[in-house]
Amino acid sequence: MSEIVDNGPAAGAPPVRRSRDVPMLVERARAGDPRAVARLITLVESGDETLPRIAAALAPYAGQAQVVGLTGSPGVGKSTTTNELVRALRARGHRVGVLAIDPSSPFTGGAILGDRVRMQDHATDPGVYIRSMSSRGHLGGLSAATPQAVRVLEGAGCDVVLVETVGVGQAEVEVASLADTTLVLLAPGMGDAIQAVKAGILEIADVFVVNKADRDGADATYRDIQGMIALGERGPGDWRPQVVRAIAARGEGIDDIAAAIDKHRGWLVEHGELRRRQEARAAAEIEAIALGVLRDRIGSLRDGTELPALAAKVAEGAMDPYAAADELLAQLGS
């Protein structure tokens, strides 16, 4: 399922480029048609009116793919590591989907989808689907459409979905709520010795990858992370994050990363944590959809008279903002 190569529709096949025929698109995606997968994700990203029907059609295939998140600061080698992981997973016979999130311009909304350029090695592999997605200003390292895009790739028969975040800082931890297994990539010489004792992104890792391990300071970074893990409180049977060294640019350590992912997968299944994470992911999706509906309704009130009238009362001190919010919610529910 290579999203990059498109040789045009097969003879007699209906076109999918502009189609909103959801059953046909899902059927074609299930059959491995990359154009149908691309169209479904495009509809998801644009918030098309067919989105509820797409979600309903994909629901039977939920939870069938292993979702692995890769995150870390800019320059640690996320795209290179993702590229090499795809290679290792394909060697096992897995169908692989990749969602690579790129930052978008706050001025134009555009994005340079560089991850697609870096993964040209797999451009013609029918067992790989690569999609670059713009963050479109969404905070947390992902795009708002990422959860539904994951569902599209699950429905398209991917065994593993790799989600690569934008280059993130300490607070962008949203990928942990989306992935079954979260990899946090680090590199020596980027301040990780200090970051190891700070709260934030390092706390979400199931597997740490010390990439560019041939550089000076790699051993110190490895020791710092091990020391941080040792300080953590864990109960009997709790997962202890793995720490793996790699030189992704040379393909070294990739098998060790895959083995660490496998080990974590086994622990998730054994302890019932996989189901718990899937249910938490579903709860987050439901909440996000519900909040989106509420925002749309509030926006419609903003264009009317109710919200401006409440704002005027709060501004002049005739009403407090909590009481105004309660009244607004009451109006939304009516």
mmCIF file of C-alpha atoms in Angstrom:
data_model
loop_
_atom_site.group_PDB
_atom_site.id
_atom_site.type_symbol
_atom_site.label_atom_id
_atom_site.label_comp_id
_atom_site.label_asym_id
_atom_site.label_seq_id
_atom_site.Cartn_x
_atom_site.Cartn_y
_atom_site.Cartn_z
ATOM 1 C CA MET A 1 0.000 0.000 0.000
ATOM 2 C CA SER A 2 2.341 2.726 -1.115
ATOM 3 C CA GLU A 3 0.738 6.146 -0.930
ATOM 4 C CA ILE A 4 3.470 7.761 -3.009
ATOM 5 C CA VAL A 5 3.115 5.744 -6.197
ATOM 6 C CA ASP A 6 -0.111 6.137 -8.158
ATOM 7 C CA ASN A 7 -0.391 4.472 -11.546
ATOM 8 C CA GLY A 8 -4.009 5.501 -12.037
ATOM 9 C CA PRO A 9 -7.188 3.501 -11.559
ATOM 10 C CA ALA A 10 -7.468 -0.073 -12.745
ATOM 11 C CA ALA A 11 -9.547 -0.741 -15.834
ATOM 12 C CA GLY A 12 -13.242 -0.513 -15.043
ATOM 13 C CA ALA A 13 -12.643 0.687 -11.489
ATOM 14 C CA PRO A 14 -14.575 3.762 -10.335
ATOM 15 C CA PRO A 15 -12.398 6.829 -9.677
ATOM 16 C CA VAL A 16 -11.603 7.560 -6.031
ATOM 17 C CA ARG A 17 -9.861 10.925 -6.215
ATOM 18 C CA ARG A 18 -13.049 12.913 -5.532
ATOM 19 C CA SER A 19 -15.311 10.105 -4.405
ATOM 20 C CA ARG A 20 -17.443 10.258 -1.260
ATOM 21 C CA ASP A 21 -18.822 6.772 -1.720
ATOM 22 C CA VAL A 22 -17.792 5.527 1.737
ATOM 23 C CA PRO A 23 -18.626 1.811 1.313
ATOM 24 C CA MET A 24 -16.725 1.692 -1.983
ATOM 25 C CA LEU A 25 -13.730 3.556 -0.532
ATOM 26 C CA VAL A 26 -13.548 1.278 2.510
ATOM 27 C CA GLU A 27 -13.876 -1.822 0.328
ATOM 28 C CA ARG A 28 -11.083 -0.596 -1.948
ATOM 29 C CA ALA A 29 -8.919 0.335 1.053
ATOM 30 C CA ARG A 30 -9.454 -3.141 2.530
ATOM 31 C CA ALA A 31 -8.222 -4.534 -0.791
ATOM 32 C CA GLY A 32 -5.021 -2.493 -0.485
ATOM 33 C CA ASP A 33 -5.795 0.310 -2.948
ATOM 34 C CA PRO A 34 -3.527 3.198 -1.874
ATOM 35 C CA ARG A 35 -5.701 5.785 -3.623
ATOM 36 C CA ALA A 36 -8.720 4.754 -1.573
ATOM 37 C CA VAL A 37 -6.680 4.947 1.638
ATOM 38 C CA ALA A 38 -5.416 8.385 0.618
ATOM 39 C CA ARG A 39 -8.943 9.589 -0.126
ATOM 40 C CA LEU A 40 -10.288 8.351 3.218
ATOM 41 C CA ILE A 41 -7.504 10.093 5.142
ATOM 42 C CA THR A 42 -8.062 13.279 3.129
ATOM 43 C CA LEU A 43 -11.761 13.206 4.060
ATOM 44 C CA VAL A 44 -10.797 12.628 7.704
ATOM 45 C CA GLU A 45 -8.280 15.498 7.698
ATOM 46 C CA SER A 46 -10.733 17.931 6.134
ATOM 47 C CA GLY A 47 -13.492 17.087 8.619
ATOM 48 C CA ASP A 48 -15.774 16.150 5.733
ATOM 49 C CA GLU A 49 -19.469 15.573 6.385
ATOM 50 C CA THR A 50 -18.924 11.879 5.566
ATOM 51 C CA LEU A 51 -16.661 11.475 8.615
ATOM 52 C CA PRO A 52 -19.328 9.815 10.835
ATOM 53 C CA ARG A 53 -20.086 7.309 8.062
ATOM 54 C CA ILE A 54 -16.375 6.617 7.585
ATOM 55 C CA ALA A 55 -15.958 6.018 11.325
ATOM 56 C CA ALA A 56 -18.958 3.667 11.345
ATOM 57 C CA ALA A 57 -17.612 1.690 8.384
ATOM 58 C CA LEU A 58 -14.175 1.342 10.006
ATOM 59 C CA ALA A 59 -15.434 0.460 13.495
ATOM 60 C CA PRO A 60 -15.312 -3.349 12.992
ATOM 61 C CA TYR A 61 -11.574 -3.168 12.306
ATOM 62 C CA ALA A 62 -10.610 -1.121 15.386
ATOM 63 C CA GLY A 63 -7.780 -2.416 17.540
ATOM 64 C CA GLN A 64 -6.398 -4.805 14.924
ATOM 65 C CA ALA A 65 -3.109 -2.960 14.385
ATOM 66 C CA GLN A 66 -0.216 -2.441 16.756
ATOM 67 C CA VAL A 67 0.245 1.324 17.160
ATOM 68 C CA VAL A 68 3.782 2.501 17.903
ATOM 69 C CA GLY A 69 4.549 6.167 18.576
ATOM 70 C CA LEU A 70 7.951 7.743 17.990
ATOM 71 C CA THR A 71 8.705 11.098 19.539
ATOM 72 C CA GLY A 72 11.616 13.263 20.609
ATOM 73 C CA SER A 73 13.281 16.598 20.087
ATOM 74 C CA PRO A 74 14.054 17.913 16.591
ATOM 75 C CA GLY A 75 17.188 16.367 15.145
ATOM 76 C CA VAL A 76 17.305 13.140 17.168
ATOM 77 C CA GLY A 77 16.688 11.013 14.082
ATOM 78 C CA LYS A 78 12.992 10.120 14.308
ATOM 79 C CA SER A 79 12.449 9.871 10.545
ATOM 80 C CA THR A 80 15.588 7.821 9.988
ATOM 81 C CA THR A 81 14.634 5.471 12.811
ATOM 82 C CA THR A 82 11.100 5.166 11.456
ATOM 83 C CA ASN A 83 12.469 4.369 8.011
ATOM 84 C CA GLU A 84 14.670 1.603 9.389
ATOM 85 C CA LEU A 85 11.885 0.211 11.570
ATOM 86 C CA VAL A 86 9.697 -0.061 8.475
ATOM 87 C CA ARG A 87 12.462 -2.087 6.842
ATOM 88 C CA ALA A 88 12.704 -4.426 9.844
ATOM 89 C CA LEU A 89 8.930 -4.890 10.073
ATOM 90 C CA ARG A 90 8.629 -5.620 6.356
ATOM 91 C CA ALA A 91 11.331 -8.276 6.734
ATOM 92 C CA ARG A 92 8.940 -9.973 9.177
ATOM 93 C CA GLY A 93 6.164 -9.833 6.604
ATOM 94 C CA HIS A 94 4.112 -7.128 8.325
ATOM 95 C CA ARG A 95 2.052 -4.585 6.411
ATOM 96 C CA VAL A 96 3.083 -1.210 7.761
ATOM 97 C CA GLY A 97 1.402 2.181 7.849
ATOM 98 C CA VAL A 98 3.297 5.363 8.691
ATOM 99 C CA LEU A 99 1.740 8.648 9.784
ATOM 100 C CA ALA A 100 4.445 11.310 9.883
ATOM 101 C CA ILE A 101 3.305 14.582 11.428
ATOM 102 C CA ASP A 102 5.041 17.721 10.208
ATOM 103 C CA PRO A 103 4.738 21.205 11.715
ATOM 104 C CA SER A 104 2.652 23.698 9.772
ATOM 105 C CA SER A 105 3.301 27.380 9.282
ATOM 106 C CA PRO A 106 1.391 29.625 11.709
ATOM 107 C CA PHE A 107 1.168 32.180 8.890
ATOM 108 C CA THR A 108 0.138 30.186 5.803
ATOM 109 C CA GLY A 109 -0.904 26.858 7.312
ATOM 110 C CA GLY A 110 1.399 25.080 4.853
ATOM 111 C CA ALA A 111 3.963 22.441 5.741
ATOM 112 C CA ILE A 112 7.102 20.965 4.216
ATOM 113 C CA LEU A 113 6.315 17.255 4.319
ATOM 114 C CA GLY A 114 9.957 16.266 4.685
ATOM 115 C CA ASP A 115 9.342 12.858 6.240
ATOM 116 C CA ARG A 116 7.947 11.579 2.950
ATOM 117 C CA VAL A 117 11.194 12.624 1.267
ATOM 118 C CA ARG A 118 13.271 10.773 3.862
ATOM 119 C CA MET A 119 11.307 7.527 3.411
ATOM 120 C CA GLN A 120 11.675 7.160 -0.353
ATOM 121 C CA ASP A 121 13.271 3.723 0.230
ATOM 122 C CA HIS A 122 9.758 2.291 0.652
ATOM 123 C CA ALA A 123 7.984 4.316 -2.024
ATOM 124 C CA THR A 124 7.333 1.365 -4.317
ATOM 125 C CA ASP A 125 6.651 -1.263 -1.653
ATOM 126 C CA PRO A 126 2.971 -2.308 -1.852
ATOM 127 C CA GLY A 127 3.119 -3.418 1.791
ATOM 128 C CA VAL A 128 3.920 0.079 3.060
ATOM 129 C CA TYR A 129 1.675 3.127 3.222
ATOM 130 C CA ILE A 130 3.303 6.450 4.119
ATOM 131 C CA ARG A 131 1.256 9.562 4.816
ATOM 132 C CA SER A 132 2.644 12.908 5.889
ATOM 133 C CA MET A 133 0.144 15.033 7.790
ATOM 134 C CA SER A 134 0.359 18.681 8.727
ATOM 135 C CA SER A 135 -0.165 19.468 12.423
ATOM 136 C CA ARG A 136 -2.316 22.454 11.365
ATOM 137 C CA GLY A 137 -1.541 24.250 14.596
ATOM 138 C CA HIS A 138 -2.636 21.351 16.809
ATOM 139 C CA LEU A 139 -0.556 21.160 19.983
ATOM 140 C CA GLY A 140 0.785 17.948 21.475
ATOM 141 C CA GLY A 141 2.996 16.810 18.587
ATOM 142 C CA LEU A 142 0.187 15.298 16.504
ATOM 143 C CA SER A 143 -2.575 16.410 14.151
ATOM 144 C CA ALA A 144 -6.168 16.537 15.359
ATOM 145 C CA ALA A 145 -7.047 13.994 12.657
ATOM 146 C CA THR A 146 -4.361 11.469 13.670
ATOM 147 C CA PRO A 147 -6.618 9.107 15.698
ATOM 148 C CA GLN A 148 -9.072 8.710 12.818
ATOM 149 C CA ALA A 149 -6.204 8.338 10.326
ATOM 150 C CA VAL A 150 -4.914 5.460 12.474
ATOM 151 C CA ARG A 151 -8.356 3.857 12.188
ATOM 152 C CA VAL A 152 -8.193 4.182 8.404
ATOM 153 C CA LEU A 153 -4.855 2.359 8.322
ATOM 154 C CA GLU A 154 -6.199 -0.334 10.653
ATOM 155 C CA GLY A 155 -9.136 -0.776 8.305
ATOM 156 C CA ALA A 156 -6.730 -0.970 5.369
ATOM 157 C CA GLY A 157 -5.136 -4.052 6.909
ATOM 158 C CA CYS A 158 -1.943 -2.632 8.389
ATOM 159 C CA ASP A 159 -0.426 -4.897 11.028
ATOM 160 C CA VAL A 160 1.641 -2.075 12.515
ATOM 161 C CA VAL A 161 1.034 1.679 12.401
ATOM 162 C CA LEU A 162 4.008 3.915 13.175
ATOM 163 C CA VAL A 163 3.102 7.437 14.282
ATOM 164 C CA GLU A 164 6.005 9.877 14.145
ATOM 165 C CA THR A 165 5.366 13.167 15.940
ATOM 166 C CA VAL A 166 6.709 16.584 15.082
ATOM 167 C CA GLY A 167 9.891 17.567 16.883
ATOM 168 C CA VAL A 168 8.619 18.079 20.413
ATOM 169 C CA GLY A 169 9.607 19.534 23.762
ATOM 170 C CA GLN A 170 8.915 18.443 27.316
ATOM 171 C CA ALA A 171 5.151 18.973 27.367
ATOM 172 C CA GLU A 172 4.023 17.434 24.061
ATOM 173 C CA VAL A 173 2.979 14.010 25.295
ATOM 174 C CA GLU A 174 -0.228 13.384 23.339
ATOM 175 C CA VAL A 175 1.301 10.470 21.428
ATOM 176 C CA ALA A 176 1.307 8.393 24.634
ATOM 177 C CA SER A 177 -2.500 8.443 24.689
ATOM 178 C CA LEU A 178 -2.632 7.264 21.073
ATOM 179 C CA ALA A 179 0.045 4.562 20.937
ATOM 180 C CA ASP A 180 0.213 1.089 22.435
ATOM 181 C CA THR A 181 3.977 1.533 22.746
ATOM 182 C CA THR A 182 5.767 4.894 22.876
ATOM 183 C CA LEU A 183 9.395 5.294 21.853
ATOM 184 C CA VAL A 184 11.214 8.406 23.050
ATOM 185 C CA LEU A 185 14.335 9.119 21.033
ATOM 186 C CA LEU A 186 17.285 10.920 22.569
ATOM 187 C CA ALA A 187 20.669 11.924 21.213
ATOM 188 C CA PRO A 188 23.902 12.791 23.023
ATOM 189 C CA GLY A 189 24.929 16.399 23.163
ATOM 190 C CA MET A 190 21.380 17.776 23.239
ATOM 191 C CA GLY A 191 21.059 18.469 26.954
ATOM 192 C CA ASP A 192 19.573 15.083 27.816
ATOM 193 C CA ALA A 193 21.658 14.720 30.957
ATOM 194 C CA ILE A 194 19.652 17.611 32.420
ATOM 195 C CA GLN A 195 16.390 16.613 30.752
ATOM 196 C CA ALA A 196 16.605 13.204 32.428
ATOM 197 C CA VAL A 197 15.672 14.699 35.787
ATOM 198 C CA LYS A 198 12.812 16.854 34.475
ATOM 199 C CA ALA A 199 9.139 15.986 34.258
ATOM 200 C CA GLY A 200 7.508 15.817 30.855
ATOM 201 C CA ILE A 201 8.213 13.858 27.743
ATOM 202 C CA LEU A 202 10.688 11.443 29.310
ATOM 203 C CA GLU A 203 7.943 10.142 31.599
ATOM 204 C CA ILE A 204 5.832 8.756 28.755
ATOM 205 C CA ALA A 205 8.424 6.379 27.303
ATOM 206 C CA ASP A 206 7.908 2.636 27.182
ATOM 207 C CA VAL A 207 11.197 2.369 25.306
ATOM 208 C CA PHE A 208 14.054 4.878 25.258
ATOM 209 C CA VAL A 209 16.267 4.947 22.168
ATOM 210 C CA VAL A 210 19.654 6.600 22.536
ATOM 211 C CA ASN A 211 20.222 7.315 18.858
ATOM 212 C CA LYS A 212 23.460 8.478 17.249
ATOM 213 C CA ALA A 213 25.198 6.279 19.820
ATOM 214 C CA ASP A 214 28.539 6.679 18.028
ATOM 215 C CA ARG A 215 28.763 10.274 19.216
ATOM 216 C CA ASP A 216 30.643 11.511 22.255
ATOM 217 C CA GLY A 217 28.427 11.554 25.316
ATOM 218 C CA ALA A 218 26.249 8.588 24.284
ATOM 219 C CA ASP A 219 27.396 6.506 27.249
ATOM 220 C CA ALA A 220 26.625 9.360 29.644
ATOM 221 C CA THR A 221 23.134 9.793 28.141
ATOM 222 C CA TYR A 222 22.531 6.043 28.478
ATOM 223 C CA ARG A 223 23.591 6.093 32.138
ATOM 224 C CA ASP A 224 21.489 9.170 32.905
ATOM 225 C CA ILE A 225 18.358 7.534 31.530
ATOM 226 C CA GLN A 226 19.048 4.303 33.396
ATOM 227 C CA GLY A 227 19.520 6.320 36.563
ATOM 228 C CA MET A 228 16.235 8.150 36.024
ATOM 229 C CA ILE A 229 14.417 4.852 35.522
ATOM 230 C CA ALA A 230 15.948 3.441 38.704
ATOM 231 C CA LEU A 231 14.517 6.360 40.700
ATOM 232 C CA GLY A 232 10.970 5.678 39.528
ATOM 233 C CA GLU A 233 8.449 3.959 41.778
ATOM 234 C CA ARG A 234 7.066 0.696 40.401
ATOM 235 C CA GLY A 235 4.951 -2.060 41.826
ATOM 236 C CA PRO A 236 5.487 -5.782 41.277
ATOM 237 C CA GLY A 237 4.942 -6.622 37.620
ATOM 238 C CA ASP A 238 4.998 -2.996 36.463
ATOM 239 C CA TRP A 239 6.740 -2.255 33.180
ATOM 240 C CA ARG A 240 10.323 -1.032 33.431
ATOM 241 C CA PRO A 241 11.184 1.101 30.382
ATOM 242 C CA GLN A 242 13.837 -0.397 28.139
ATOM 243 C CA VAL A 243 16.859 1.608 27.026
ATOM 244 C CA VAL A 244 18.321 0.790 23.613
ATOM 245 C CA ARG A 245 21.328 2.210 21.787
ATOM 246 C CA ALA A 246 21.104 2.739 18.038
ATOM 247 C CA ILE A 247 22.787 4.347 15.068
ATOM 248 C CA ALA A 248 19.760 4.534 12.800
ATOM 249 C CA ALA A 249 21.639 6.166 9.935
ATOM 250 C CA ARG A 250 23.680 2.952 9.646
ATOM 251 C CA GLY A 251 20.812 0.617 10.495
ATOM 252 C CA GLU A 252 22.497 -0.422 13.751
ATOM 253 C CA GLY A 253 20.405 -1.245 16.815
ATOM 254 C CA ILE A 254 17.127 -1.438 14.888
ATOM 255 C CA ASP A 255 16.648 -5.126 15.717
ATOM 256 C CA ASP A 256 17.149 -4.255 19.386
ATOM 257 C CA ILE A 257 14.447 -1.565 19.127
ATOM 258 C CA ALA A 258 12.065 -4.061 17.493
ATOM 259 C CA ALA A 259 12.824 -6.596 20.226
ATOM 260 C CA ALA A 260 12.067 -4.008 22.926
ATOM 261 C CA ILE A 261 8.746 -3.197 21.220
ATOM 262 C CA ASP A 262 7.925 -6.922 21.120
ATOM 263 C CA LYS A 263 8.776 -7.301 24.801
ATOM 264 C CA HIS A 264 6.506 -4.394 25.720
ATOM 265 C CA ARG A 265 3.723 -5.801 23.541
ATOM 266 C CA GLY A 266 3.965 -9.095 25.406
ATOM 267 C CA TRP A 267 3.747 -7.301 28.745
ATOM 268 C CA LEU A 268 0.721 -5.300 27.589
ATOM 269 C CA VAL A 269 -1.146 -8.456 26.622
ATOM 270 C CA GLU A 270 -0.112 -10.424 29.704
ATOM 271 C CA HIS A 271 -1.226 -7.733 32.147
ATOM 272 C CA GLY A 272 -4.389 -6.621 30.345
ATOM 273 C CA GLU A 273 -2.822 -3.206 29.779
ATOM 274 C CA LEU A 274 -3.360 -3.352 26.014
ATOM 275 C CA ARG A 275 -7.142 -3.376 26.417
ATOM 276 C CA ARG A 276 -6.949 -0.624 29.027
ATOM 277 C CA ARG A 277 -4.922 1.580 26.675
ATOM 278 C CA GLN A 278 -7.273 0.904 23.783
ATOM 279 C CA GLU A 279 -10.260 1.861 25.920
ATOM 280 C CA ALA A 280 -8.478 5.009 27.136
ATOM 281 C CA ARG A 281 -7.728 5.895 23.514
ATOM 282 C CA ALA A 282 -11.384 5.413 22.595
ATOM 283 C CA ALA A 283 -12.460 7.587 25.532
ATOM 284 C CA ALA A 284 -10.103 10.351 24.385
ATOM 285 C CA GLU A 285 -11.539 10.152 20.847
ATOM 286 C CA ILE A 286 -15.118 10.347 22.120
ATOM 287 C CA GLU A 287 -14.263 13.321 24.323
ATOM 288 C CA ALA A 288 -12.500 15.134 21.468
ATOM 289 C CA ILE A 289 -15.460 14.619 19.128
ATOM 290 C CA ALA A 290 -17.943 15.780 21.778
ATOM 291 C CA LEU A 291 -15.840 18.868 22.549
ATOM 292 C CA GLY A 292 -15.637 19.629 18.835
ATOM 293 C CA VAL A 293 -19.427 19.555 18.591
ATOM 294 C CA LEU A 294 -19.686 21.851 21.611
ATOM 295 C CA ARG A 295 -17.177 24.281 20.090
ATOM 296 C CA ASP A 296 -19.213 24.389 16.890
ATOM 297 C CA ARG A 297 -22.390 25.119 18.869
ATOM 298 C CA ILE A 298 -20.670 27.812 20.902
ATOM 299 C CA GLY A 299 -19.448 29.322 17.655
ATOM 300 C CA SER A 300 -23.014 29.504 16.412
ATOM 301 C CA LEU A 301 -24.014 31.215 19.657
ATOM 302 C CA ARG A 302 -21.192 33.705 19.194
ATOM 303 C CA ASP A 303 -22.781 34.749 15.935
ATOM 304 C CA GLY A 304 -26.130 35.233 17.675
ATOM 305 C CA THR A 305 -27.093 37.297 20.702
ATOM 306 C CA GLU A 306 -26.790 34.886 23.651
ATOM 307 C CA LEU A 307 -23.010 34.786 24.128
ATOM 308 C CA PRO A 308 -22.440 38.541 23.542
ATOM 309 C CA ALA A 309 -25.212 39.312 26.036
ATOM 310 C CA LEU A 310 -23.613 37.068 28.681
ATOM 311 C CA ALA A 311 -20.182 38.563 27.954
ATOM 312 C CA ALA A 312 -21.581 42.066 28.460
ATOM 313 C CA LYS A 313 -23.026 41.088 31.859
ATOM 314 C CA VAL A 314 -19.689 39.611 32.964
ATOM 315 C CA ALA A 315 -17.761 42.649 31.718
ATOM 316 C CA GLU A 316 -19.968 45.069 33.682
ATOM 317 C CA GLY A 317 -19.884 42.944 36.827
ATOM 318 C CA ALA A 318 -23.554 41.965 36.745
ATOM 319 C CA MET A 319 -22.698 38.265 36.489
ATOM 320 C CA ASP A 320 -19.663 36.117 37.269
ATOM 321 C CA PRO A 321 -18.103 34.022 34.466
ATOM 322 C CA TYR A 322 -19.007 30.684 36.101
ATOM 323 C CA ALA A 323 -22.683 31.562 36.261
ATOM 324 C CA ALA A 324 -22.485 32.791 32.665
ATOM 325 C CA ALA A 325 -20.868 29.521 31.599
ATOM 326 C CA ASP A 326 -23.613 27.542 33.366
ATOM 327 C CA GLU A 327 -26.263 29.547 31.535
ATOM 328 C CA LEU A 328 -24.454 29.059 28.231
ATOM 329 C CA LEU A 329 -24.296 25.291 28.782
ATOM 330 C CA ALA A 330 -27.991 25.275 29.661
ATOM 331 C CA GLN A 331 -28.707 26.994 26.345
ATOM 332 C CA LEU A 332 -26.556 24.476 24.503
ATOM 333 C CA GLY A 333 -28.523 21.627 26.036
ATOM 334 C CA SER A 334 -31.902 23.084 25.203
#
